[in-house]
């Protein structure tokens, strides 16, 4: 009895069932139902590697960066040429999947992705991108959705953002605080001391107030006390062999903290 399936990446915390999109699927304005809908959102400088939609032979196609010849990679990354990218939130008609599967007509390109394992061994990972199936379906559509529907947590830098007071959980959806003046997310770069979740959690006695943060870079052996506030641009760099402990209750606004806890205006 099910008609559509909603597919999203497991790390995308912004991917929830959107009733507006579902209504569009069930009650299309032109009376012709879509078999495949891909949610796309506006590209920023942080998303230059994201796959994009193109039209070829009257069908929509997903183009991934791994498929682009090196000579054209900069063109692919251009924010002005390709203004949207694939969130990998997909709505697919189950009847269409069945029809195509029975005909063995879902033709997916193999993407060759070179990787390096932890031990230093170079390997080739062969992938198929689920969004690439869009070209096999009839009446496909890309829907430009708000950035809030794309909130991936792949690193501890991403995790810090969603654990902070920038977001709250309402009815199963993460929403940005109304107290934040800008709808954009701060740029956060945590160094290698924060890569593993257990190390990351050990370095924060509590998650800092980040409502007014624009940019945070942390490098080296750094820990944060309770109730720290970060505003504007904050750069904290502990030199090799040094340790920096940000004291409880500290307010860092447009500061560079380096070496032996020298705090400078940014």
PDB file of C-alpha atoms in Angstrom:
ATOM      1  CA  UNK A   1       0.000   0.000   0.000  1.00  0.00           C
ATOM      2  CA  UNK A   2       3.019   2.332   0.119  1.00  0.00           C
ATOM      3  CA  UNK A   3       3.527   4.637  -2.864  1.00  0.00           C
ATOM      4  CA  UNK A   4       6.682   6.672  -2.184  1.00  0.00           C
ATOM      5  CA  UNK A   5       9.919   6.058  -0.333  1.00  0.00           C
ATOM      6  CA  UNK A   6      11.977   8.872   1.233  1.00  0.00           C
ATOM      7  CA  UNK A   7      15.732   8.219   1.226  1.00  0.00           C
ATOM      8  CA  UNK A   8      18.389  10.338   2.940  1.00  0.00           C
ATOM      9  CA  UNK A   9      21.955  10.074   4.189  1.00  0.00           C
ATOM     10  CA  UNK A  10      22.140   8.752   7.756  1.00  0.00           C
ATOM     11  CA  UNK A  11      24.384  11.689   8.781  1.00  0.00           C
ATOM     12  CA  UNK A  12      21.965  14.377   7.508  1.00  0.00           C
ATOM     13  CA  UNK A  13      20.166  15.523  10.648  1.00  0.00           C
ATOM     14  CA  UNK A  14      18.115  18.020   8.617  1.00  0.00           C
ATOM     15  CA  UNK A  15      16.402  15.283   6.584  1.00  0.00           C
ATOM     16  CA  UNK A  16      12.843  14.940   7.869  1.00  0.00           C
ATOM     17  CA  UNK A  17       9.607  14.163   6.044  1.00  0.00           C
ATOM     18  CA  UNK A  18       8.448  17.463   4.533  1.00  0.00           C
ATOM     19  CA  UNK A  19       4.670  17.451   4.082  1.00  0.00           C
ATOM     20  CA  UNK A  20       4.839  20.226   1.451  1.00  0.00           C
ATOM     21  CA  UNK A  21       6.973  18.014  -0.809  1.00  0.00           C
ATOM     22  CA  UNK A  22       4.767  15.002  -0.106  1.00  0.00           C
ATOM     23  CA  UNK A  23       1.677  17.019  -1.026  1.00  0.00           C
ATOM     24  CA  UNK A  24       3.354  18.107  -4.291  1.00  0.00           C
ATOM     25  CA  UNK A  25       4.032  14.430  -5.086  1.00  0.00           C
ATOM     26  CA  UNK A  26       0.493  13.311  -4.341  1.00  0.00           C
ATOM     27  CA  UNK A  27      -1.244  16.324  -5.925  1.00  0.00           C
ATOM     28  CA  UNK A  28       0.989  17.556  -8.773  1.00  0.00           C
ATOM     29  CA  UNK A  29      -0.084  20.903 -10.321  1.00  0.00           C
ATOM     30  CA  UNK A  30       0.041  19.469 -13.869  1.00  0.00           C
ATOM     31  CA  UNK A  31      -1.704  16.236 -12.901  1.00  0.00           C
ATOM     32  CA  UNK A  32       1.370  14.144 -13.788  1.00  0.00           C
ATOM     33  CA  UNK A  33       3.070  12.537 -10.814  1.00  0.00           C
ATOM     34  CA  UNK A  34       6.847  12.655 -10.405  1.00  0.00           C
ATOM     35  CA  UNK A  35       8.642   9.329 -10.155  1.00  0.00           C
ATOM     36  CA  UNK A  36      11.843  10.759  -8.658  1.00  0.00           C
ATOM     37  CA  UNK A  37      12.410  14.005  -6.723  1.00  0.00           C
ATOM     38  CA  UNK A  38      15.839  15.176  -5.616  1.00  0.00           C
ATOM     39  CA  UNK A  39      16.104  17.905  -3.000  1.00  0.00           C
ATOM     40  CA  UNK A  40      18.822  20.404  -3.916  1.00  0.00           C
ATOM     41  CA  UNK A  41      19.891  23.503  -2.024  1.00  0.00           C
ATOM     42  CA  UNK A  42      21.907  26.623  -2.783  1.00  0.00           C
ATOM     43  CA  UNK A  43      25.658  26.087  -2.953  1.00  0.00           C
ATOM     44  CA  UNK A  44      28.052  27.970  -0.678  1.00  0.00           C
ATOM     45  CA  UNK A  45      31.861  27.925  -0.676  1.00  0.00           C
ATOM     46  CA  UNK A  46      31.661  25.010   1.806  1.00  0.00           C
ATOM     47  CA  UNK A  47      29.741  22.834  -0.676  1.00  0.00           C
ATOM     48  CA  UNK A  48      31.891  23.046  -3.795  1.00  0.00           C
ATOM     49  CA  UNK A  49      32.369  19.256  -3.932  1.00  0.00           C
ATOM     50  CA  UNK A  50      28.653  18.430  -3.850  1.00  0.00           C
ATOM     51  CA  UNK A  51      27.053  16.730  -6.861  1.00  0.00           C
ATOM     52  CA  UNK A  52      24.902  18.878  -9.141  1.00  0.00           C
ATOM     53  CA  UNK A  53      21.957  18.377 -11.507  1.00  0.00           C
ATOM     54  CA  UNK A  54      22.288  18.810 -15.253  1.00  0.00           C
ATOM     55  CA  UNK A  55      19.913  18.178 -18.133  1.00  0.00           C
ATOM     56  CA  UNK A  56      21.024  15.837 -20.917  1.00  0.00           C
ATOM     57  CA  UNK A  57      18.876  14.287 -23.651  1.00  0.00           C
ATOM     58  CA  UNK A  58      15.719  15.583 -21.923  1.00  0.00           C
ATOM     59  CA  UNK A  59      16.560  13.765 -18.688  1.00  0.00           C
ATOM     60  CA  UNK A  60      17.937  15.074 -15.407  1.00  0.00           C
ATOM     61  CA  UNK A  61      21.353  13.720 -14.488  1.00  0.00           C
ATOM     62  CA  UNK A  62      23.462  13.848 -11.343  1.00  0.00           C
ATOM     63  CA  UNK A  63      27.099  14.799 -11.905  1.00  0.00           C
ATOM     64  CA  UNK A  64      29.523  14.002  -9.063  1.00  0.00           C
ATOM     65  CA  UNK A  65      32.946  15.613  -8.667  1.00  0.00           C
ATOM     66  CA  UNK A  66      34.651  12.197  -9.052  1.00  0.00           C
ATOM     67  CA  UNK A  67      33.203  12.014 -12.592  1.00  0.00           C
ATOM     68  CA  UNK A  68      34.633  15.376 -13.669  1.00  0.00           C
ATOM     69  CA  UNK A  69      37.911  15.464 -15.656  1.00  0.00           C
ATOM     70  CA  UNK A  70      40.667  17.278 -13.750  1.00  0.00           C
ATOM     71  CA  UNK A  71      40.749  20.076 -16.328  1.00  0.00           C
ATOM     72  CA  UNK A  72      37.132  20.979 -15.470  1.00  0.00           C
ATOM     73  CA  UNK A  73      37.125  20.529 -11.673  1.00  0.00           C
ATOM     74  CA  UNK A  74      37.460  24.276 -10.983  1.00  0.00           C
ATOM     75  CA  UNK A  75      34.561  24.919 -13.343  1.00  0.00           C
ATOM     76  CA  UNK A  76      32.487  22.272 -11.528  1.00  0.00           C
ATOM     77  CA  UNK A  77      33.288  23.900  -8.155  1.00  0.00           C
ATOM     78  CA  UNK A  78      32.197  27.331  -9.395  1.00  0.00           C
ATOM     79  CA  UNK A  79      29.421  28.765  -7.213  1.00  0.00           C
ATOM     80  CA  UNK A  80      28.269  31.010 -10.063  1.00  0.00           C
ATOM     81  CA  UNK A  81      28.099  28.315 -12.760  1.00  0.00           C
ATOM     82  CA  UNK A  82      26.492  25.573 -10.651  1.00  0.00           C
ATOM     83  CA  UNK A  83      24.331  27.275  -8.067  1.00  0.00           C
ATOM     84  CA  UNK A  84      22.783  24.200  -6.445  1.00  0.00           C
ATOM     85  CA  UNK A  85      23.967  20.827  -5.156  1.00  0.00           C
ATOM     86  CA  UNK A  86      22.371  17.512  -4.258  1.00  0.00           C
ATOM     87  CA  UNK A  87      21.391  17.061  -0.577  1.00  0.00           C
ATOM     88  CA  UNK A  88      20.727  13.352  -1.254  1.00  0.00           C
ATOM     89  CA  UNK A  89      17.225  13.703   0.168  1.00  0.00           C
ATOM     90  CA  UNK A  90      15.306  11.673  -2.414  1.00  0.00           C
ATOM     91  CA  UNK A  91      11.626  10.836  -2.943  1.00  0.00           C
ATOM     92  CA  UNK A  92      11.047   7.872  -5.245  1.00  0.00           C
ATOM     93  CA  UNK A  93       7.871   6.171  -6.482  1.00  0.00           C
ATOM     94  CA  UNK A  94       8.002   2.511  -5.471  1.00  0.00           C
ATOM     95  CA  UNK A  95       5.924   1.461  -8.499  1.00  0.00           C
ATOM     96  CA  UNK A  96       8.556   3.052 -10.763  1.00  0.00           C
ATOM     97  CA  UNK A  97      11.407   1.252  -8.969  1.00  0.00           C
ATOM     98  CA  UNK A  98       9.533  -2.046  -9.466  1.00  0.00           C
ATOM     99  CA  UNK A  99       8.933  -1.346 -13.181  1.00  0.00           C
ATOM    100  CA  UNK A 100      12.553  -0.409 -13.856  1.00  0.00           C
ATOM    101  CA  UNK A 101      13.968  -3.221 -11.727  1.00  0.00           C
ATOM    102  CA  UNK A 102      11.920  -5.836 -13.587  1.00  0.00           C
ATOM    103  CA  UNK A 103      13.306  -4.498 -16.874  1.00  0.00           C
ATOM    104  CA  UNK A 104      16.831  -4.249 -15.389  1.00  0.00           C
ATOM    105  CA  UNK A 105      16.707  -0.642 -16.602  1.00  0.00           C
ATOM    106  CA  UNK A 106      18.308   1.216 -13.679  1.00  0.00           C
ATOM    107  CA  UNK A 107      21.600   2.080 -15.336  1.00  0.00           C
ATOM    108  CA  UNK A 108      24.071   3.450 -12.782  1.00  0.00           C
ATOM    109  CA  UNK A 109      27.536   4.727 -13.676  1.00  0.00           C
ATOM    110  CA  UNK A 110      30.401   3.317 -11.631  1.00  0.00           C
ATOM    111  CA  UNK A 111      32.270   6.133  -9.888  1.00  0.00           C
ATOM    112  CA  UNK A 112      35.981   5.483  -9.349  1.00  0.00           C
ATOM    113  CA  UNK A 113      37.060   7.065  -6.072  1.00  0.00           C
ATOM    114  CA  UNK A 114      40.742   6.770  -4.991  1.00  0.00           C
ATOM    115  CA  UNK A 115      41.136   6.444  -1.198  1.00  0.00           C
ATOM    116  CA  UNK A 116      43.996   6.003   1.249  1.00  0.00           C
ATOM    117  CA  UNK A 117      43.493   3.595   4.157  1.00  0.00           C
ATOM    118  CA  UNK A 118      44.731   4.329   7.698  1.00  0.00           C
ATOM    119  CA  UNK A 119      47.813   2.190   7.087  1.00  0.00           C
ATOM    120  CA  UNK A 120      48.769   4.288   4.053  1.00  0.00           C
ATOM    121  CA  UNK A 121      47.608   1.762   1.459  1.00  0.00           C
ATOM    122  CA  UNK A 122      46.134   3.378  -1.656  1.00  0.00           C
ATOM    123  CA  UNK A 123      42.933   1.683  -2.828  1.00  0.00           C
ATOM    124  CA  UNK A 124      40.211   2.319  -5.392  1.00  0.00           C
ATOM    125  CA  UNK A 125      36.649   2.470  -4.084  1.00  0.00           C
ATOM    126  CA  UNK A 126      33.966   1.703  -6.676  1.00  0.00           C
ATOM    127  CA  UNK A 127      30.682   3.457  -5.956  1.00  0.00           C
ATOM    128  CA  UNK A 128      27.255   3.988  -7.416  1.00  0.00           C
ATOM    129  CA  UNK A 129      25.427   7.128  -6.279  1.00  0.00           C
ATOM    130  CA  UNK A 130      21.742   6.531  -5.539  1.00  0.00           C
ATOM    131  CA  UNK A 131      20.905   9.983  -6.945  1.00  0.00           C
ATOM    132  CA  UNK A 132      22.405   8.971 -10.300  1.00  0.00           C
ATOM    133  CA  UNK A 133      19.353   6.743 -10.846  1.00  0.00           C
ATOM    134  CA  UNK A 134      17.357   9.933 -11.539  1.00  0.00           C
ATOM    135  CA  UNK A 135      18.094   9.613 -15.277  1.00  0.00           C
ATOM    136  CA  UNK A 136      16.213   6.285 -15.448  1.00  0.00           C
ATOM    137  CA  UNK A 137      12.927   7.670 -14.100  1.00  0.00           C
ATOM    138  CA  UNK A 138      10.158   9.553 -15.874  1.00  0.00           C
ATOM    139  CA  UNK A 139       9.049  13.064 -14.928  1.00  0.00           C
ATOM    140  CA  UNK A 140      11.917  13.654 -12.493  1.00  0.00           C
ATOM    141  CA  UNK A 141      12.263  16.880 -10.570  1.00  0.00           C
ATOM    142  CA  UNK A 142      14.783  18.843  -8.530  1.00  0.00           C
ATOM    143  CA  UNK A 143      13.276  20.885  -5.699  1.00  0.00           C
ATOM    144  CA  UNK A 144      15.310  23.727  -4.196  1.00  0.00           C
ATOM    145  CA  UNK A 145      14.858  23.423  -0.420  1.00  0.00           C
ATOM    146  CA  UNK A 146      16.061  25.599   2.479  1.00  0.00           C
ATOM    147  CA  UNK A 147      19.564  24.955   3.794  1.00  0.00           C
ATOM    148  CA  UNK A 148      18.011  23.706   7.062  1.00  0.00           C
ATOM    149  CA  UNK A 149      17.191  20.429   5.272  1.00  0.00           C
ATOM    150  CA  UNK A 150      20.915  19.768   4.756  1.00  0.00           C
ATOM    151  CA  UNK A 151      22.708  19.422   8.086  1.00  0.00           C
ATOM    152  CA  UNK A 152      25.296  16.633   7.792  1.00  0.00           C
ATOM    153  CA  UNK A 153      27.389  15.546  10.764  1.00  0.00           C
ATOM    154  CA  UNK A 154      30.531  13.919   9.347  1.00  0.00           C
ATOM    155  CA  UNK A 155      33.151  15.348  11.728  1.00  0.00           C
ATOM    156  CA  UNK A 156      33.412  16.534  15.330  1.00  0.00           C
ATOM    157  CA  UNK A 157      33.440  20.098  13.946  1.00  0.00           C
ATOM    158  CA  UNK A 158      29.916  19.438  12.605  1.00  0.00           C
ATOM    159  CA  UNK A 159      28.975  17.735  15.884  1.00  0.00           C
ATOM    160  CA  UNK A 160      30.006  20.801  17.904  1.00  0.00           C
ATOM    161  CA  UNK A 161      27.589  22.960  15.896  1.00  0.00           C
ATOM    162  CA  UNK A 162      24.557  20.711  16.416  1.00  0.00           C
ATOM    163  CA  UNK A 163      25.314  20.170  20.131  1.00  0.00           C
ATOM    164  CA  UNK A 164      25.572  23.923  20.721  1.00  0.00           C
ATOM    165  CA  UNK A 165      22.860  26.456  21.538  1.00  0.00           C
ATOM    166  CA  UNK A 166      22.704  27.293  17.807  1.00  0.00           C
ATOM    167  CA  UNK A 167      20.166  24.481  17.441  1.00  0.00           C
ATOM    168  CA  UNK A 168      17.224  23.065  19.338  1.00  0.00           C
ATOM    169  CA  UNK A 169      15.149  19.950  18.686  1.00  0.00           C
ATOM    170  CA  UNK A 170      11.516  20.684  17.878  1.00  0.00           C
ATOM    171  CA  UNK A 171       9.132  17.829  16.988  1.00  0.00           C
ATOM    172  CA  UNK A 172      12.022  15.720  15.729  1.00  0.00           C
ATOM    173  CA  UNK A 173      13.579  18.498  13.626  1.00  0.00           C
ATOM    174  CA  UNK A 174      16.709  20.515  14.388  1.00  0.00           C
ATOM    175  CA  UNK A 175      15.952  24.215  14.041  1.00  0.00           C
ATOM    176  CA  UNK A 176      18.349  27.137  14.312  1.00  0.00           C
ATOM    177  CA  UNK A 177      17.856  29.434  17.281  1.00  0.00           C
ATOM    178  CA  UNK A 178      15.848  32.583  16.624  1.00  0.00           C
ATOM    179  CA  UNK A 179      18.437  34.415  18.746  1.00  0.00           C
ATOM    180  CA  UNK A 180      21.064  34.023  16.020  1.00  0.00           C
ATOM    181  CA  UNK A 181      21.152  37.190  13.938  1.00  0.00           C
ATOM    182  CA  UNK A 182      22.465  35.492  10.786  1.00  0.00           C
ATOM    183  CA  UNK A 183      20.937  32.348   9.259  1.00  0.00           C
ATOM    184  CA  UNK A 184      24.376  31.100   8.168  1.00  0.00           C
ATOM    185  CA  UNK A 185      26.273  28.506  10.202  1.00  0.00           C
ATOM    186  CA  UNK A 186      29.641  29.436  11.755  1.00  0.00           C
ATOM    187  CA  UNK A 187      32.750  27.985  10.118  1.00  0.00           C
ATOM    188  CA  UNK A 188      34.299  25.580  12.648  1.00  0.00           C
ATOM    189  CA  UNK A 189      37.657  23.829  12.203  1.00  0.00           C
ATOM    190  CA  UNK A 190      38.779  21.588  15.058  1.00  0.00           C
ATOM    191  CA  UNK A 191      42.302  20.139  14.850  1.00  0.00           C
ATOM    192  CA  UNK A 192      43.442  16.514  14.970  1.00  0.00           C
ATOM    193  CA  UNK A 193      43.279  16.400  18.806  1.00  0.00           C
ATOM    194  CA  UNK A 194      39.481  16.540  18.415  1.00  0.00           C
ATOM    195  CA  UNK A 195      39.084  13.985  15.592  1.00  0.00           C
ATOM    196  CA  UNK A 196      37.870  11.080  17.742  1.00  0.00           C
ATOM    197  CA  UNK A 197      34.547  11.589  19.507  1.00  0.00           C
ATOM    198  CA  UNK A 198      35.881  10.478  22.908  1.00  0.00           C
ATOM    199  CA  UNK A 199      38.773  12.987  22.674  1.00  0.00           C
ATOM    200  CA  UNK A 200      36.399  15.720  21.514  1.00  0.00           C
ATOM    201  CA  UNK A 201      33.992  15.121  24.440  1.00  0.00           C
ATOM    202  CA  UNK A 202      36.861  15.079  26.947  1.00  0.00           C
ATOM    203  CA  UNK A 203      38.019  18.524  25.788  1.00  0.00           C
ATOM    204  CA  UNK A 204      34.710  20.312  26.468  1.00  0.00           C
ATOM    205  CA  UNK A 205      33.421  20.511  30.061  1.00  0.00           C
ATOM    206  CA  UNK A 206      30.335  22.029  28.469  1.00  0.00           C
ATOM    207  CA  UNK A 207      29.583  23.130  24.900  1.00  0.00           C
ATOM    208  CA  UNK A 208      30.379  26.855  24.493  1.00  0.00           C
ATOM    209  CA  UNK A 209      27.779  29.535  23.725  1.00  0.00           C
ATOM    210  CA  UNK A 210      28.147  30.001  19.960  1.00  0.00           C
ATOM    211  CA  UNK A 211      25.137  32.175  19.089  1.00  0.00           C
ATOM    212  CA  UNK A 212      27.339  35.064  17.930  1.00  0.00           C
ATOM    213  CA  UNK A 213      30.228  33.024  16.530  1.00  0.00           C
ATOM    214  CA  UNK A 214      31.372  33.519  12.917  1.00  0.00           C
ATOM    215  CA  UNK A 215      34.552  31.445  12.773  1.00  0.00           C
ATOM    216  CA  UNK A 216      36.348  29.086  15.157  1.00  0.00           C
ATOM    217  CA  UNK A 217      39.723  27.447  14.509  1.00  0.00           C
ATOM    218  CA  UNK A 218      41.297  25.239  17.206  1.00  0.00           C
ATOM    219  CA  UNK A 219      44.666  23.528  16.811  1.00  0.00           C
ATOM    220  CA  UNK A 220      46.752  21.521  19.286  1.00  0.00           C
ATOM    221  CA  UNK A 221      46.157  20.482  22.909  1.00  0.00           C
ATOM    222  CA  UNK A 222      43.242  22.745  23.879  1.00  0.00           C
ATOM    223  CA  UNK A 223      40.495  22.230  26.476  1.00  0.00           C
ATOM    224  CA  UNK A 224      37.405  24.318  27.260  1.00  0.00           C
ATOM    225  CA  UNK A 225      36.012  24.927  30.752  1.00  0.00           C
ATOM    226  CA  UNK A 226      32.324  25.299  31.555  1.00  0.00           C
ATOM    227  CA  UNK A 227      30.175  28.169  30.264  1.00  0.00           C
ATOM    228  CA  UNK A 228      32.666  29.564  27.742  1.00  0.00           C
ATOM    229  CA  UNK A 229      31.265  32.084  25.211  1.00  0.00           C
ATOM    230  CA  UNK A 230      32.712  32.423  21.703  1.00  0.00           C
ATOM    231  CA  UNK A 231      31.862  35.444  19.517  1.00  0.00           C
ATOM    232  CA  UNK A 232      33.058  36.751  16.160  1.00  0.00           C
ATOM    233  CA  UNK A 233      36.315  35.150  14.970  1.00  0.00           C
ATOM    234  CA  UNK A 234      38.186  33.043  17.528  1.00  0.00           C
ATOM    235  CA  UNK A 235      41.480  31.284  16.728  1.00  0.00           C
ATOM    236  CA  UNK A 236      43.134  29.092  19.391  1.00  0.00           C
ATOM    237  CA  UNK A 237      46.516  27.544  18.574  1.00  0.00           C
ATOM    238  CA  UNK A 238      48.521  25.552  21.121  1.00  0.00           C
ATOM    239  CA  UNK A 239      52.105  25.102  19.977  1.00  0.00           C
ATOM    240  CA  UNK A 240      53.613  21.609  19.960  1.00  0.00           C
ATOM    241  CA  UNK A 241      54.244  20.581  23.576  1.00  0.00           C
ATOM    242  CA  UNK A 242      52.096  23.415  24.960  1.00  0.00           C
ATOM    243  CA  UNK A 243      48.594  23.117  26.358  1.00  0.00           C
ATOM    244  CA  UNK A 244      45.914  25.792  26.474  1.00  0.00           C
ATOM    245  CA  UNK A 245      43.030  25.557  28.950  1.00  0.00           C
ATOM    246  CA  UNK A 246      40.282  28.075  28.275  1.00  0.00           C
ATOM    247  CA  UNK A 247      39.033  28.916  31.792  1.00  0.00           C
ATOM    248  CA  UNK A 248      35.428  28.436  32.893  1.00  0.00           C
ATOM    249  CA  UNK A 249      33.195  31.412  32.147  1.00  0.00           C
ATOM    250  CA  UNK A 250      35.642  32.946  29.648  1.00  0.00           C
ATOM    251  CA  UNK A 251      34.339  35.233  26.903  1.00  0.00           C
ATOM    252  CA  UNK A 252      36.436  35.194  23.739  1.00  0.00           C
ATOM    253  CA  UNK A 253      35.323  37.751  21.161  1.00  0.00           C
ATOM    254  CA  UNK A 254      37.494  38.307  18.070  1.00  0.00           C
ATOM    255  CA  UNK A 255      40.543  36.839  19.838  1.00  0.00           C
ATOM    256  CA  UNK A 256      43.640  34.925  18.846  1.00  0.00           C
ATOM    257  CA  UNK A 257      44.923  32.667  21.648  1.00  0.00           C
ATOM    258  CA  UNK A 258      48.349  31.162  21.077  1.00  0.00           C
ATOM    259  CA  UNK A 259      51.320  29.399  22.634  1.00  0.00           C
ATOM    260  CA  UNK A 260      51.218  29.923  26.383  1.00  0.00           C
ATOM    261  CA  UNK A 261      47.704  31.419  26.579  1.00  0.00           C
ATOM    262  CA  UNK A 262      48.537  34.861  25.228  1.00  0.00           C
ATOM    263  CA  UNK A 263      45.182  36.377  24.301  1.00  0.00           C
ATOM    264  CA  UNK A 264      45.361  38.915  21.456  1.00  0.00           C
ATOM    265  CA  UNK A 265      42.685  40.948  19.728  1.00  0.00           C
ATOM    266  CA  UNK A 266      41.801  39.615  16.274  1.00  0.00           C
TER     267      UNK A 266
END
